[in-house]
XYZ file of C-alpha atoms in Angstrom:
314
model
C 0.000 0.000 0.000
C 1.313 3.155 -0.666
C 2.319 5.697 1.883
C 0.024 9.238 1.492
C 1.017 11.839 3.304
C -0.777 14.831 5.190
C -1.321 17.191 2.099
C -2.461 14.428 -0.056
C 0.892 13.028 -2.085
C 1.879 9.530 -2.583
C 4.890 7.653 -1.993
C 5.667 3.781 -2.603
C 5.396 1.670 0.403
C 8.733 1.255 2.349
C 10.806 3.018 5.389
C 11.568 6.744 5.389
C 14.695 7.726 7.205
C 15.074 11.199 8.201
C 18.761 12.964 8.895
C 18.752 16.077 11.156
C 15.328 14.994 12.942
C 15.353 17.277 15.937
C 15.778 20.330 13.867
C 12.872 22.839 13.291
C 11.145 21.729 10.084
C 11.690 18.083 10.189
C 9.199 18.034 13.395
C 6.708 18.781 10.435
C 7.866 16.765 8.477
C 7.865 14.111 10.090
C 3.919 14.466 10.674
C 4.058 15.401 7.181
C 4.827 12.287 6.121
C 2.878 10.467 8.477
C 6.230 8.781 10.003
C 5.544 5.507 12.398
C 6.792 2.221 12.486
C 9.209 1.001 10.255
C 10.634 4.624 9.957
C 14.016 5.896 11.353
C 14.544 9.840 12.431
C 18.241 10.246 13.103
C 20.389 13.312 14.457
C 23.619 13.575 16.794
C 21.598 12.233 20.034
C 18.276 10.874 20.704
C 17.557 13.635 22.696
C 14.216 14.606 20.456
C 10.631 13.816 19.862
C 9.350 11.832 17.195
C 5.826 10.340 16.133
C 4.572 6.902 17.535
C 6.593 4.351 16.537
C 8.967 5.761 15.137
C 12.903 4.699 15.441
C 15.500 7.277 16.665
C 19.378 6.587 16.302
C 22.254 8.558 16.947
C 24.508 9.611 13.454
C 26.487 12.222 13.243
C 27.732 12.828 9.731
C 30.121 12.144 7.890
C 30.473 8.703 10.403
C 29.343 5.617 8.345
C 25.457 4.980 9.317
C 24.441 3.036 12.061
C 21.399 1.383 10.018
C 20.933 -0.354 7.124
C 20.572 1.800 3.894
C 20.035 -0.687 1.461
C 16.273 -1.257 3.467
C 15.472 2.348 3.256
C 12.556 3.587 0.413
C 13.412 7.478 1.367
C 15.958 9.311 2.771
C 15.603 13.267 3.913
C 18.975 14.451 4.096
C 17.870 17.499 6.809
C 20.593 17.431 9.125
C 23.495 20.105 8.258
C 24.702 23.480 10.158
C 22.388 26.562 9.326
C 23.320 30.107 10.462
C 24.903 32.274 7.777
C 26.423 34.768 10.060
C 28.616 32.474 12.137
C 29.156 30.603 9.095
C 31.756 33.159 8.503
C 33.741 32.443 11.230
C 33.391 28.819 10.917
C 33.865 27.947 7.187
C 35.754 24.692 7.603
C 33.035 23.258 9.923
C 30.141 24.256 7.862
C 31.880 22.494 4.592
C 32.729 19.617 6.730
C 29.368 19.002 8.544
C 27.294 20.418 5.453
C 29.490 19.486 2.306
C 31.358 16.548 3.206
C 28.747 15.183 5.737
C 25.928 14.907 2.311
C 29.076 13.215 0.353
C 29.455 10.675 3.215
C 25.812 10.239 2.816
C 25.833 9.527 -0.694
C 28.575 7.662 -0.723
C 26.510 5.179 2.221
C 23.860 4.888 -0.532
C 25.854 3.808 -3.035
C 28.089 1.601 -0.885
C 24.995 -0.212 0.206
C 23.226 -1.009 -3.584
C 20.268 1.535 -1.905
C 17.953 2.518 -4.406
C 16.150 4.673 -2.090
C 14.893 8.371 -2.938
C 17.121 10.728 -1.549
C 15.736 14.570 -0.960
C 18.620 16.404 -0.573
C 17.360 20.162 0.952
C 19.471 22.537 0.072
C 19.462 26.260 0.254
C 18.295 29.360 -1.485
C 21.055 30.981 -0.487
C 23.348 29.204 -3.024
C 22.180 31.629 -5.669
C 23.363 34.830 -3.835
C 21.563 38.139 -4.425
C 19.252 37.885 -7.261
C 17.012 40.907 -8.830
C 13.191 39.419 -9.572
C 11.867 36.385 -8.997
C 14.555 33.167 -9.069
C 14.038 30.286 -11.459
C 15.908 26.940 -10.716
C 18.166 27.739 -13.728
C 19.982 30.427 -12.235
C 23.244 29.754 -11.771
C 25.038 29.816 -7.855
C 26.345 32.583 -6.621
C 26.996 31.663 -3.222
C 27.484 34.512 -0.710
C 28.574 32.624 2.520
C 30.524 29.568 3.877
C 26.868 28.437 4.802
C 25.617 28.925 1.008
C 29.104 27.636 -0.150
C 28.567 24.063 1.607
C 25.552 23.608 0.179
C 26.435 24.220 -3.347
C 29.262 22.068 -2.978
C 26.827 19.395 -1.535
C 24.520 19.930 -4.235
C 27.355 19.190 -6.490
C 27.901 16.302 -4.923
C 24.301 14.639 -5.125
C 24.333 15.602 -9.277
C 27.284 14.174 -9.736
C 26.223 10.679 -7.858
C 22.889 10.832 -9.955
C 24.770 11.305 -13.283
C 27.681 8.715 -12.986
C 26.013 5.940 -10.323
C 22.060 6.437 -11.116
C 21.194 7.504 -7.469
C 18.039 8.752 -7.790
C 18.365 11.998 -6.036
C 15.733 15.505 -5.887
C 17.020 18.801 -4.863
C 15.057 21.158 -3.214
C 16.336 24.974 -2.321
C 14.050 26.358 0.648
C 13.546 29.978 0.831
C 13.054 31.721 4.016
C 10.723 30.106 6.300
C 9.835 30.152 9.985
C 7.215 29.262 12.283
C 6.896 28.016 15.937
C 10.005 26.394 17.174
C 12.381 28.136 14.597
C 15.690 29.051 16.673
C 15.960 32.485 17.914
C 18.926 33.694 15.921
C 16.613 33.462 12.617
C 14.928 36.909 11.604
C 11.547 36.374 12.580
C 11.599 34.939 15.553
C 14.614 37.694 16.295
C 11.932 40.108 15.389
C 9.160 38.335 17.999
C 11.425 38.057 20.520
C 12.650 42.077 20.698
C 9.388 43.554 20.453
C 7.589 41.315 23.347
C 10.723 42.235 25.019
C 9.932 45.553 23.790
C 6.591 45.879 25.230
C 6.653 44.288 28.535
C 9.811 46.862 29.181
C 7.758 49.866 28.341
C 10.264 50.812 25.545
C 9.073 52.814 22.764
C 11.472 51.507 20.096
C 12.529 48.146 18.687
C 15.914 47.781 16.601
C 16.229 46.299 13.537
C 19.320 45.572 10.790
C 19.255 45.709 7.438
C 15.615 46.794 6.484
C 15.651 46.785 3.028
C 16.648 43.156 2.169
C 14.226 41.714 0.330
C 12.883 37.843 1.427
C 10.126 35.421 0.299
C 8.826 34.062 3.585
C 6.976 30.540 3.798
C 5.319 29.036 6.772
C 6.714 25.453 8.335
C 4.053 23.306 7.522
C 4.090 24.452 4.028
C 7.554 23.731 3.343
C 7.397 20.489 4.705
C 4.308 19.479 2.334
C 6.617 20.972 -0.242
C 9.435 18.624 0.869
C 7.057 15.454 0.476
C 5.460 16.758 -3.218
C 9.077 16.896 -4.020
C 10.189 13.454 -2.617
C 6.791 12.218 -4.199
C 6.875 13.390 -7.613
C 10.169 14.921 -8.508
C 11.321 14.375 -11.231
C 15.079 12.751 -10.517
C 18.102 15.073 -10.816
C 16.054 17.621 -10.629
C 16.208 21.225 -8.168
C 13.046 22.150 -7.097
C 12.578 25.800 -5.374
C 10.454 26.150 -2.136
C 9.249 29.621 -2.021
C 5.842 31.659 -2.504
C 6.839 34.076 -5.079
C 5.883 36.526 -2.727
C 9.086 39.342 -1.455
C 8.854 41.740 1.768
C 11.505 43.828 2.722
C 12.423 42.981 6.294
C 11.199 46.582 7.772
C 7.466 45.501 6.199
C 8.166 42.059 8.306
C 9.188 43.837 11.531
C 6.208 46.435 10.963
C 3.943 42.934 10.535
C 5.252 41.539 14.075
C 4.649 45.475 15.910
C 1.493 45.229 14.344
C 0.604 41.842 15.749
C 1.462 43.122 18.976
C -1.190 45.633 19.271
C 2.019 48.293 20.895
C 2.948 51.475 19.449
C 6.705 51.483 18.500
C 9.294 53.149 16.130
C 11.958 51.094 14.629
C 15.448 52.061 15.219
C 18.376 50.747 12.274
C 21.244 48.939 14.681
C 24.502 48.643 12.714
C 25.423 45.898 15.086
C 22.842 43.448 13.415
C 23.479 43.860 10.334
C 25.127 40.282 7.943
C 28.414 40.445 6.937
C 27.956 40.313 2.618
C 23.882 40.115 3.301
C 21.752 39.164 0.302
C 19.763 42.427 -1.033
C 16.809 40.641 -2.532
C 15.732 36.723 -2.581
C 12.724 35.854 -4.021
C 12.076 32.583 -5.764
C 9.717 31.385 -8.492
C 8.061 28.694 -7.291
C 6.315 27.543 -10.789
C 8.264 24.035 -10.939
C 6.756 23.014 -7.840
C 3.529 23.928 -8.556
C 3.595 21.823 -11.400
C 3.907 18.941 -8.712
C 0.625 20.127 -7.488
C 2.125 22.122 -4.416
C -0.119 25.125 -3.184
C 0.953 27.058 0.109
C -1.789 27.146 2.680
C -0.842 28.938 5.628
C -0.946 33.026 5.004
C 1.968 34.962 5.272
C 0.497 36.931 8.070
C -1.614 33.955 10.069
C 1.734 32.505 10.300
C 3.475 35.271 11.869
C 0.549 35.673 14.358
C 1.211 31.916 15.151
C 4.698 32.197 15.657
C 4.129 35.828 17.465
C 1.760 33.888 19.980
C 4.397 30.567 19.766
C 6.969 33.177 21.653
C 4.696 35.057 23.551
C 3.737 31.536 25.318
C 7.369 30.603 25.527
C 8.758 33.559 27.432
């Protein structure tokens, strides 16, 4: 029996193994895919929750894997370091952990005969500051050790699906947040200063760069992008995950004061601003509507969520 998922796709019957498993969106995904018995959710300790069922093992990449790949249907290659600022300071571990941990997962797939579906997820970021809306053909441009490792790992999983026939999908997530997301990410950055803002009485919030441009997408939409993608992807194929839709980051802090119901002017901090930030990132996402991928959650319901998310939490 096939496996269908949350939003409706279908995948052939057999385990789904999931790398990076206590990380923000593979909690979605996870329910996503409807995850349970049989299934494997791995990341550097077992110190997470998963559904019902559902097998948790310790692997920290690039170690060989502590299960059997060649029983796997579907792997979701999650696990990798995210944060483009300290990525600067830090580029050997980010290529290690992010570059050379996904070749060390290929190489596992191959070793073992798997001819499981690997969905490798990528970045946005690898195409660097982009005027208008960014089509899969755009070349990299990568504007950080972070975005560096994952072109480099994208490279990798190409190259293993042009010379050894792994049959490998790409996708390159936009910005996206929602409840959980860690706090050094914009919006929950942004969530964070002005509740601080407001229970101190303050009657300002700071802010960096303003007038970078993002395409925001909410959690649970990504991760029923992720499984449209693992579903019906066409192999060796990159697949954006975005909603076509840009904000500059002052409209997105204006959103969160808004949400807030306090009155308060925004103040430009030099101190938060990237080193070599992107100026505008905003991706097409007509390829993966072709898969029959619609975004549900609105832009501004899932602000309010995660707004209330870290209201609860403080």
């Amino acid at each position: 029996m096939p496996r269908v998922t949350a939003s409706g796709f279908e995948l052939a019957d057999g385990p789904v193994l999931v790398t990076g498993a206590a990380g923000f969106v593979a909690r979605f995904l996870m329910e996503e895919l409807r995850m349970g018995p049989g299934d494997i959710a791995t990341d550097m300790t077992t110190d997470f929750t998963v559904p019902d069922g559902v097998t948790r093992v310790a692997w920290t990449l690039p170690s060989p894997p502590p299960v059997d790949l060649a029983d796997v249907a579907f792997v979701v290659h999650l696990a990798a370091m995210t944060s483009v600022a300290r990525s600067h300071g830090a580029a050997l571990d980010y290529y290690h952990a992010n570059a050379m941990g996904t070749v060390s997962l290929v190489d596992s797939l191959l070793e073992a005969s798997s001819a499981a579906r690997l969905l490798f997820v990528s970045s946005a970021d690898v195409y660097g500051s982009v005027e208008g809306a960014i089509r899969e053909s755009c070349p990299p441009n990568p504007a950080s050790p972070y975005a560096g490792s994952k072109a480099a790992a994208e490279i990798a999983v190409l190259q293993a699906h042009r010379s050894a026939g792994l049959d490998a999908v790409i996708a390159r997530p936009f910005p996206h947040f929602g409840p959980g997301q860690a706090p050094h990410f914009a919006l929950p950055s942004f969530c964070r200063r002005v509740i601080e803002a407001a229970a101190a009485g303050a009657g300002s919030v700071k802010g960096g760069n303003l007038s970078a441009v993002r395409d925001y997408t909410y959690v649970s939409d990504v991760a029923s992008a992720y499984s449209a993608i693992l579903a019906a992807g066409a192999s060796g194929e990159v697949y954006n995950v975005a909603s076509g839709r840009g904000r500059t980051m002052g409209e997105v802090l204006e959103a969160v004061i808004g949400i807030s119901g306090v009155r308060l002017e925004i103040e430009t901090d030099p101190g938060l601003m990237r080193q070599a930030d992107i100026a505008s990132q905003v991706g097409d996402p007509s390829r993966l509507a072709e898969l029959g991928w619609r975004p549900v959650v609105d832009f501004h319901e899932g602000l309010s969520r995660l707004y209330d998310w870290w209201r609860r939490s403080r």
